[in-house]
Amino acid sequence: MGGDVVLYVITGPPAAGKSSWIAARARPSDIVIDLDRITMALSGPGAPQWNQDKTLVKVAQRARFAAIDEAVKHREETDVYLIHTMPSPKAEARYLRLGARIVAVDPGRDVVMQRVRDMRQEGMVAVATRWYNQQAKAQRQTVTRQSSRSW
């Protein structure tokens, strides 16, 4: 294995290209944790690619949490790619403590919204909107304004 092994946490709105970003970089020996792939693996034959059945998603999320817990133990042996659309501040802090590189994949709001309308279930527009609103809020919070001095 050449170079440092890394835990990558890939964020971004639905249909941004997170899976494609990983596909362009990950090796067959790397670990990829993607809720969509886990859900598909747990779905019955003929299920839609982005199956959002509540019970199935609940089971897939539990499998994802177990996979994350185990994969981070092996992050010094192989690269780990984890898709986490909108990590909470607590989750992000944990990833950073683990030495993760957090990568945001975002081709732009117009592109994402068109892809969501074309390829995903109706509810994903709300998820994409929430992602963009969260990004805007985070940017507003990181801007510090200092009033000018009165001389």
Coordinates of N, CA, C and O in Angstrom, one line a residue:
M1 N 0.8 -1.2 0.0 CA 0.0 0.0 0.0 C 0.9 1.2 0.0 O 1.7 1.4 0.9
G2 N 0.7 2.1 -0.9 CA 1.5 3.4 -1.0 C 0.8 4.5 -0.2 O -0.4 4.7 -0.3
G3 N 1.6 5.3 0.5 CA 1.0 6.5 1.1 C 0.3 6.2 2.4 O 0.1 5.1 2.9
D4 N -0.2 7.3 3.0 CA -1.0 7.2 4.2 C -2.4 6.7 3.9 O -3.0 7.0 2.9
V5 N -2.9 5.9 4.9 CA -4.3 5.5 4.7 C -5.2 6.5 5.4 O -4.7 7.2 6.4
V6 N -6.4 6.7 5.0 CA -7.2 7.8 5.4 C -8.6 7.4 5.6 O -9.1 6.5 4.9
L7 N -9.3 8.1 6.6 CA -10.7 8.0 6.7 C -11.3 9.2 6.0 O -11.0 10.3 6.4
Y8 N -12.0 9.0 5.0 CA -12.7 10.1 4.2 C -14.1 10.1 4.6 O -14.8 9.1 4.6
V9 N -14.6 11.3 5.0 CA -16.0 11.4 5.3 C -16.5 12.3 4.1 O -16.1 13.5 4.0
I10 N -17.4 11.8 3.3 CA -17.9 12.5 2.1 C -19.3 13.0 2.4 O -20.2 12.3 2.7
T11 N -19.4 14.4 2.4 CA -20.7 15.0 2.6 C -21.2 15.6 1.3 O -20.4 15.8 0.4
G12 N -22.4 16.0 1.3 CA -23.0 16.7 0.2 C -24.5 16.4 0.1 O -25.0 15.4 0.7
P13 N -25.2 17.2 -0.7 CA -26.6 16.9 -0.8 C -26.9 15.7 -1.6 O -26.0 15.1 -2.3
P14 N -28.2 15.2 -1.6 CA -28.5 14.0 -2.4 C -28.2 14.3 -3.9 O -28.4 15.5 -4.3
A15 N -27.8 13.3 -4.6 CA -27.5 13.4 -6.1 C -26.4 14.3 -6.4 O -26.3 14.8 -7.6
A16 N -25.5 14.6 -5.5 CA -24.4 15.5 -5.7 C -23.2 14.8 -6.5 O -22.4 15.5 -7.1
G17 N -23.2 13.5 -6.3 CA -22.1 12.8 -6.9 C -21.1 12.2 -5.9 O -19.9 11.9 -6.2
K18 N -21.6 12.0 -4.7 CA -20.7 11.5 -3.6 C -20.2 10.1 -3.9 O -19.0 9.8 -3.8
S19 N -21.1 9.2 -4.4 CA -20.7 7.9 -4.8 C -19.8 7.9 -6.0 O -18.8 7.1 -6.0
S20 N -20.0 8.7 -6.9 CA -19.1 8.9 -8.1 C -17.7 9.3 -7.6 O -16.7 8.9 -8.2
W21 N -17.7 10.3 -6.7 CA -16.4 10.8 -6.2 C -15.6 9.6 -5.6 O -14.4 9.5 -5.8
I22 N -16.3 8.8 -4.8 CA -15.6 7.6 -4.2 C -15.2 6.6 -5.3 O -14.1 6.1 -5.3
A23 N -16.1 6.3 -6.2 CA -15.8 5.4 -7.3 C -14.5 5.8 -8.1 O -13.8 4.9 -8.6
A24 N -14.3 7.1 -8.2 CA -13.1 7.5 -9.0 C -11.8 7.4 -8.1 O -10.7 7.5 -8.7
R25 N -11.9 7.1 -6.8 CA -10.7 7.1 -6.0 C -10.5 5.8 -5.2 O -9.3 5.5 -5.0
A26 N -11.5 5.2 -4.8 CA -11.4 4.0 -3.9 C -10.8 2.8 -4.7 O -11.1 2.6 -5.9
R27 N -10.0 2.0 -4.0 CA -9.5 0.7 -4.6 C -10.4 -0.4 -4.1 O -11.1 -0.3 -3.2
P28 N -10.3 -1.5 -4.8 CA -11.2 -2.7 -4.4 C -11.0 -3.1 -3.0 O -11.9 -3.6 -2.3
S29 N -9.8 -2.9 -2.4 CA -9.5 -3.3 -1.0 C -9.9 -2.3 0.0 O -9.9 -2.5 1.2
D30 N -10.4 -1.1 -0.4 CA -10.9 -0.1 0.5 C -12.2 -0.4 1.0 O -13.0 -1.2 0.4
I31 N -12.6 0.2 2.1 CA -13.9 0.1 2.7 C -14.8 1.3 2.3 O -14.3 2.4 2.5
V32 N -16.0 1.0 1.8 CA -16.9 2.0 1.4 C -18.2 1.8 2.2 O -18.8 0.8 2.1
I33 N -18.6 2.8 3.0 CA -19.8 2.7 3.7 C -20.8 3.8 3.2 O -20.6 5.0 3.3
D34 N -21.8 3.3 2.5 CA -22.8 4.1 1.8 C -24.2 3.6 2.1 O -24.5 2.5 1.8
L35 N -25.0 4.4 2.8 CA -26.3 4.0 3.2 C -27.1 3.5 2.0 O -27.9 2.5 2.1
D36 N -27.0 4.2 0.8 CA -27.7 3.7 -0.4 C -27.4 2.3 -0.8 O -28.2 1.5 -1.1
R37 N -26.0 2.0 -0.8 CA -25.6 0.7 -1.1 C -26.0 -0.4 -0.1 O -26.4 -1.5 -0.5
I38 N -25.9 0.0 1.2 CA -26.3 -0.9 2.2 C -27.8 -1.2 2.1 O -28.3 -2.4 2.2
T39 N -28.6 -0.2 1.9 CA -30.1 -0.3 1.7 C -30.4 -1.2 0.5 O -31.2 -2.2 0.6
M40 N -29.7 -1.0 -0.6 CA -29.9 -1.8 -1.8 C -29.5 -3.3 -1.5 O -30.2 -4.2 -1.9
A41 N -28.4 -3.5 -0.8 CA -28.0 -4.9 -0.4 C -29.0 -5.6 0.4 O -29.2 -6.8 0.4
L42 N -29.8 -4.8 1.2 CA -30.7 -5.4 2.1 C -32.1 -5.5 1.5 O -33.0 -6.1 2.1
S43 N -32.3 -4.9 0.4 CA -33.6 -4.9 -0.3 C -33.9 -6.2 -1.0 O -33.0 -6.9 -1.5
G44 N -35.2 -6.5 -1.2 CA -35.6 -7.7 -1.9 C -35.4 -7.5 -3.4 O -35.2 -6.3 -3.9
P45 N -35.5 -8.6 -4.2 CA -35.3 -8.5 -5.6 C -36.3 -7.5 -6.3 O -37.5 -7.4 -5.9
G46 N -35.8 -6.7 -7.2 CA -36.7 -5.8 -7.9 C -37.0 -4.5 -7.2 O -37.7 -3.7 -7.7
A47 N -36.4 -4.3 -6.0 CA -36.6 -3.0 -5.3 C -36.0 -1.8 -6.1 O -35.0 -2.0 -6.8
P48 N -36.6 -0.6 -6.0 CA -36.0 0.5 -6.6 C -34.6 0.8 -6.1 O -34.3 0.5 -4.9
Q49 N -33.8 1.5 -6.9 CA -32.4 1.8 -6.5 C -32.3 2.6 -5.3 O -31.5 2.3 -4.4
W50 N -33.2 3.6 -5.1 CA -33.2 4.4 -3.9 C -34.4 4.1 -3.1 O -35.4 4.9 -3.1
N51 N -34.4 2.9 -2.5 CA -35.6 2.4 -1.7 C -35.6 3.1 -0.4 O -34.7 3.0 0.4
Q52 N -36.7 3.9 -0.1 CA -36.8 4.6 1.1 C -37.9 4.0 2.1 O -38.4 4.7 2.9
D53 N -38.2 2.7 1.9 CA -39.1 2.0 2.9 C -38.6 2.2 4.3 O -37.4 2.0 4.6
K54 N -39.5 2.8 5.2 CA -39.0 3.2 6.5 C -38.4 2.0 7.3 O -37.4 2.2 8.0
T55 N -39.0 0.8 7.3 CA -38.4 -0.3 8.0 C -37.1 -0.7 7.5 O -36.1 -0.9 8.2
L56 N -37.0 -0.8 6.2 CA -35.7 -1.1 5.5 C -34.6 -0.1 5.8 O -33.5 -0.5 6.1
V57 N -34.9 1.2 5.7 CA -34.0 2.2 6.0 C -33.5 2.1 7.5 O -32.3 2.3 7.8
K58 N -34.4 1.8 8.4 CA -34.0 1.7 9.8 C -33.0 0.5 10.0 O -32.0 0.7 10.7
V59 N -33.3 -0.6 9.3 CA -32.4 -1.7 9.4 C -31.0 -1.4 8.8 O -30.0 -1.7 9.3
A60 N -31.1 -0.7 7.6 CA -29.9 -0.3 6.9 C -29.0 0.7 7.8 O -27.8 0.6 7.8
Q61 N -29.7 1.6 8.5 CA -29.0 2.6 9.3 C -28.3 1.8 10.5 O -27.1 2.2 10.8
R62 N -28.9 0.9 11.0 CA -28.3 0.1 12.1 C -27.0 -0.6 11.6 O -26.0 -0.7 12.2
A63 N -27.2 -1.2 10.4 CA -26.0 -1.9 9.7 C -24.9 -0.9 9.4 O -23.7 -1.2 9.6
R64 N -25.3 0.3 9.0 CA -24.3 1.4 8.7 C -23.5 1.7 10.0 O -22.3 1.8 10.0
F65 N -24.2 1.9 11.1 CA -23.6 2.3 12.4 C -22.6 1.2 12.8 O -21.5 1.5 13.2
A66 N -23.0 -0.1 12.7 CA -22.1 -1.2 13.0 C -20.9 -1.2 12.1 O -19.8 -1.4 12.5
A67 N -21.1 -0.9 10.8 CA -20.0 -0.9 9.8 C -19.0 0.2 10.2 O -17.8 0.0 10.1
I68 N -19.5 1.4 10.5 CA -18.7 2.5 10.9 C -17.8 2.1 12.1 O -16.6 2.3 12.1
D69 N -18.5 1.6 13.1 CA -17.8 1.3 14.4 C -16.6 0.3 14.1 O -15.6 0.4 14.7
E70 N -16.9 -0.7 13.2 CA -15.8 -1.7 12.9 C -14.8 -1.1 12.0 O -13.6 -1.3 12.2
A71 N -15.2 -0.3 11.0 CA -14.3 0.2 10.0 C -13.2 1.1 10.6 O -12.1 1.1 10.1
V72 N -13.7 2.0 11.5 CA -12.7 2.9 12.1 C -11.6 2.2 12.8 O -10.5 2.8 13.0
K73 N -11.8 1.0 13.3 CA -10.8 0.2 13.9 C -9.7 -0.2 12.9 O -8.6 -0.5 13.3
H74 N -10.0 -0.2 11.6 CA -9.1 -0.6 10.6 C -8.6 0.5 9.7 O -8.0 0.3 8.6
R75 N -8.8 1.7 10.1 CA -8.5 2.9 9.2 C -7.0 3.1 9.1 O -6.6 3.8 8.2
E76 N -6.2 2.4 9.9 CA -4.7 2.5 9.7 C -4.2 1.4 8.8 O -3.0 1.4 8.4
E77 N -5.1 0.5 8.3 CA -4.7 -0.6 7.4 C -5.2 -0.4 6.0 O -4.6 -0.8 5.1
T78 N -6.3 0.3 5.9 CA -6.9 0.6 4.5 C -7.7 1.9 4.6 O -8.1 2.3 5.6
D79 N -7.9 2.5 3.4 CA -8.7 3.7 3.3 C -10.1 3.3 3.6 O -10.6 2.3 3.2
V80 N -10.8 4.2 4.3 CA -12.2 4.0 4.6 C -12.9 5.3 4.0 O -12.6 6.4 4.3
Y81 N -14.0 5.0 3.2 CA -14.8 6.1 2.6 C -16.2 6.0 3.3 O -16.8 4.9 3.2
L82 N -16.6 7.0 3.9 CA -17.9 7.0 4.6 C -18.7 8.2 4.0 O -18.3 9.3 4.1
I83 N -19.9 7.8 3.5 CA -20.8 8.9 3.0 C -21.7 9.3 4.2 O -22.3 8.4 4.8
H84 N -21.7 10.5 4.5 CA -22.5 11.1 5.6 C -23.0 12.4 5.1 O -22.3 13.4 5.2
T85 N -24.2 12.4 4.5 CA -24.7 13.6 3.9 C -24.6 14.9 4.7 O -24.1 15.9 4.3
M86 N -25.2 14.8 6.0 CA -25.2 16.0 6.8 C -24.8 15.6 8.2 O -25.6 15.4 9.1
P87 N -23.5 15.4 8.5 CA -23.1 15.0 9.9 C -23.5 16.1 10.9 O -23.3 17.3 10.6
S88 N -23.9 15.7 12.0 CA -24.2 16.6 13.1 C -22.9 17.2 13.6 O -21.8 16.6 13.3
P89 N -22.9 18.3 14.3 CA -21.6 18.8 14.9 C -20.9 17.7 15.8 O -19.7 17.6 15.7
K90 N -21.7 16.9 16.5 CA -21.1 15.8 17.3 C -20.5 14.8 16.5 O -19.3 14.3 16.7
A91 N -21.1 14.3 15.4 CA -20.6 13.3 14.5 C -19.3 13.9 13.8 O -18.3 13.2 13.7
E92 N -19.4 15.2 13.4 CA -18.2 15.8 12.7 C -17.0 15.9 13.7 O -15.9 15.6 13.3
A93 N -17.3 16.2 14.9 CA -16.2 16.3 15.9 C -15.6 14.9 16.1 O -14.4 14.7 16.2
R94 N -16.4 13.8 16.1 CA -15.9 12.5 16.3 C -15.0 12.1 15.1 O -13.9 11.6 15.2
Y95 N -15.5 12.4 13.9 CA -14.7 12.1 12.7 C -13.4 12.9 12.7 O -12.3 12.3 12.4
L96 N -13.4 14.1 13.1 CA -12.1 14.9 13.2 C -11.2 14.3 14.2 O -10.0 14.2 14.0
R97 N -11.7 13.8 15.4 CA -10.9 13.2 16.4 C -10.2 11.9 15.8 O -9.1 11.5 16.2
L98 N -10.9 11.3 14.9 CA -10.4 10.0 14.3 C -9.4 10.4 13.1 O -8.9 9.4 12.5
G99 N -9.2 11.6 12.9 CA -8.3 12.0 11.8 C -8.9 12.0 10.4 O -8.1 12.0 9.5
A100 N -10.2 12.2 10.3 CA -10.8 12.1 9.0 C -10.5 13.3 8.2 O -10.3 14.4 8.7
R101 N -10.6 13.1 6.9 CA -10.6 14.2 5.9 C -12.0 14.4 5.5 O -12.6 13.4 5.0
I102 N -12.6 15.5 5.8 CA -14.0 15.7 5.4 C -14.1 16.4 4.1 O -13.5 17.5 3.9
V103 N -14.8 15.8 3.1 CA -14.8 16.3 1.8 C -16.3 16.6 1.4 O -17.2 15.7 1.6
A104 N -16.6 17.8 1.0 CA -18.0 18.2 0.6 C -18.0 18.1 -1.0 O -17.2 18.7 -1.6
V105 N -18.9 17.3 -1.5 CA -19.1 17.2 -2.9 C -20.4 18.0 -3.2 O -21.5 17.6 -2.7
D106 N -20.2 19.0 -4.0 CA -21.4 19.8 -4.4 C -21.2 20.5 -5.7 O -20.4 21.4 -5.9
P107 N -21.9 20.0 -6.7 CA -21.8 20.5 -8.1 C -22.6 21.8 -8.2 O -22.6 22.4 -9.3
G108 N -23.3 22.2 -7.2 CA -24.1 23.5 -7.2 C -25.6 23.1 -7.1 O -26.1 22.1 -7.5
R109 N -26.3 24.0 -6.5 CA -27.7 23.8 -6.1 C -28.6 23.5 -7.4 O -29.4 22.6 -7.3
D110 N -28.4 24.3 -8.5 CA -29.2 24.1 -9.6 C -29.0 22.7 -10.2 O -30.0 22.0 -10.5
V111 N -27.8 22.2 -10.3 CA -27.5 20.9 -10.8 C -28.1 19.8 -9.9 O -28.8 18.9 -10.3
V112 N -27.9 20.0 -8.6 CA -28.4 19.0 -7.6 C -30.0 18.9 -7.7 O -30.5 17.8 -7.7
M113 N -30.6 20.1 -7.7 CA -32.1 20.0 -7.7 C -32.6 19.4 -9.0 O -33.6 18.7 -8.9
Q114 N -32.0 19.6 -10.1 CA -32.4 19.0 -11.3 C -32.2 17.5 -11.3 O -33.1 16.7 -11.6
R115 N -31.1 17.1 -10.8 CA -30.8 15.6 -10.6 C -31.8 15.0 -9.7 O -32.3 13.9 -9.9
V116 N -32.1 15.6 -8.6 CA -33.0 15.1 -7.6 C -34.4 14.9 -8.2 O -35.1 13.9 -8.1
R117 N -34.9 16.0 -9.0 CA -36.2 15.9 -9.7 C -36.2 14.7 -10.7 O -37.2 14.1 -10.9
D118 N -35.0 14.6 -11.4 CA -35.0 13.5 -12.5 C -34.8 12.1 -11.9 O -35.3 11.2 -12.5
M119 N -34.1 12.0 -10.8 CA -33.6 10.6 -10.4 C -34.1 10.1 -9.1 O -33.9 9.0 -8.8
R120 N -34.6 11.0 -8.2 CA -34.8 10.5 -6.9 C -36.3 10.7 -6.5 O -37.1 11.3 -7.2
Q121 N -36.6 10.1 -5.3 CA -38.0 10.3 -4.8 C -38.3 11.7 -4.4 O -37.4 12.4 -4.1
E122 N -39.5 12.1 -4.4 CA -40.0 13.4 -4.2 C -39.4 14.0 -2.9 O -39.0 15.2 -2.8
G123 N -39.3 13.2 -1.8 CA -38.9 13.7 -0.5 C -37.4 14.2 -0.5 O -37.0 14.9 0.4
M124 N -36.7 13.8 -1.5 CA -35.2 14.2 -1.5 C -35.0 15.7 -1.8 O -34.0 16.2 -1.5
V125 N -36.0 16.3 -2.4 CA -35.9 17.8 -2.6 C -35.8 18.5 -1.3 O -34.9 19.4 -1.1
A126 N -36.6 18.0 -0.3 CA -36.5 18.6 1.0 C -35.1 18.3 1.7 O -34.6 19.2 2.4
V127 N -34.6 17.2 1.5 CA -33.3 16.8 2.0 C -32.2 17.7 1.4 O -31.3 18.3 2.1
A128 N -32.2 17.9 0.1 CA -31.3 18.8 -0.6 C -31.4 20.2 -0.1 O -30.4 20.9 0.2
T129 N -32.6 20.7 0.0 CA -32.9 22.0 0.5 C -32.3 22.2 1.9 O -31.7 23.2 2.2
R130 N -32.6 21.2 2.8 CA -32.0 21.3 4.1 C -30.5 21.3 4.1 O -29.9 22.1 4.9
W131 N -29.9 20.6 3.2 CA -28.4 20.6 3.1 C -27.9 22.0 2.8 O -27.0 22.5 3.4
Y132 N -28.5 22.6 1.8 CA -28.1 23.9 1.4 C -28.3 24.9 2.4 O -27.5 25.8 2.7
N133 N -29.5 24.8 3.1 CA -29.8 25.8 4.2 C -28.7 25.6 5.3 O -28.3 26.6 5.9
Q134 N -28.4 24.4 5.6 CA -27.4 24.1 6.7 C -26.0 24.7 6.3 O -25.3 25.3 7.1
Q135 N -25.7 24.6 5.0 CA -24.4 25.2 4.6 C -24.4 26.7 4.7 O -23.4 27.3 5.1
A136 N -25.5 27.3 4.3 CA -25.6 28.8 4.4 C -25.5 29.2 5.8 O -24.8 30.2 6.1
K137 N -26.2 28.5 6.7 CA -26.1 28.8 8.1 C -24.7 28.7 8.7 O -24.3 29.6 9.4
A138 N -24.0 27.6 8.3 CA -22.7 27.4 8.8 C -21.7 28.5 8.3 O -20.9 29.0 9.0
Q139 N -21.9 29.0 7.1 CA -21.1 30.1 6.5 C -21.4 31.4 7.3 O -20.4 32.1 7.6
R140 N -22.6 31.6 7.6 CA -22.9 32.9 8.3 C -22.3 32.8 9.7 O -21.9 33.8 10.2
Q141 N -22.3 31.7 10.3 CA -21.7 31.6 11.7 C -20.2 31.7 11.7 O -19.6 32.1 12.7
T142 N -19.5 31.3 10.6 CA -18.1 31.4 10.6 C -17.6 32.8 10.2 O -16.4 33.1 10.3
V143 N -18.4 33.6 9.7 CA -18.0 35.0 9.3 C -18.0 35.8 10.6 O -19.1 35.9 11.3
T144 N -16.9 36.4 11.0 CA -16.9 37.2 12.2 C -16.8 38.7 11.7 O -16.0 39.0 10.9
R145 N -17.6 39.4 12.3 CA -17.6 40.9 11.9 C -17.0 41.6 13.1 O -17.3 41.4 14.3
Q146 N -16.1 42.5 12.7 CA -15.5 43.4 13.8 C -15.8 44.8 13.4 O -15.5 45.2 12.3
S147 N -16.4 45.5 14.4 CA -16.7 46.9 14.1 C -15.4 47.7 14.0 O -14.4 47.4 14.6
S148 N -15.5 48.7 13.2 CA -14.3 49.5 13.1 C -14.1 50.3 14.3 O -15.0 50.6 15.1
R149 N -12.9 50.7 14.6 CA -12.6 51.4 15.8 C -13.0 52.9 15.6 O -12.8 53.4 14.5
S150 N -13.4 53.5 16.6 CA -13.7 54.9 16.5 C -12.5 55.7 17.1 O -12.1 55.4 18.2
W151 N -11.8 56.4 16.3 CA -10.6 57.1 16.7 C -10.9 58.5 17.1 O -11.3 59.4 16.9

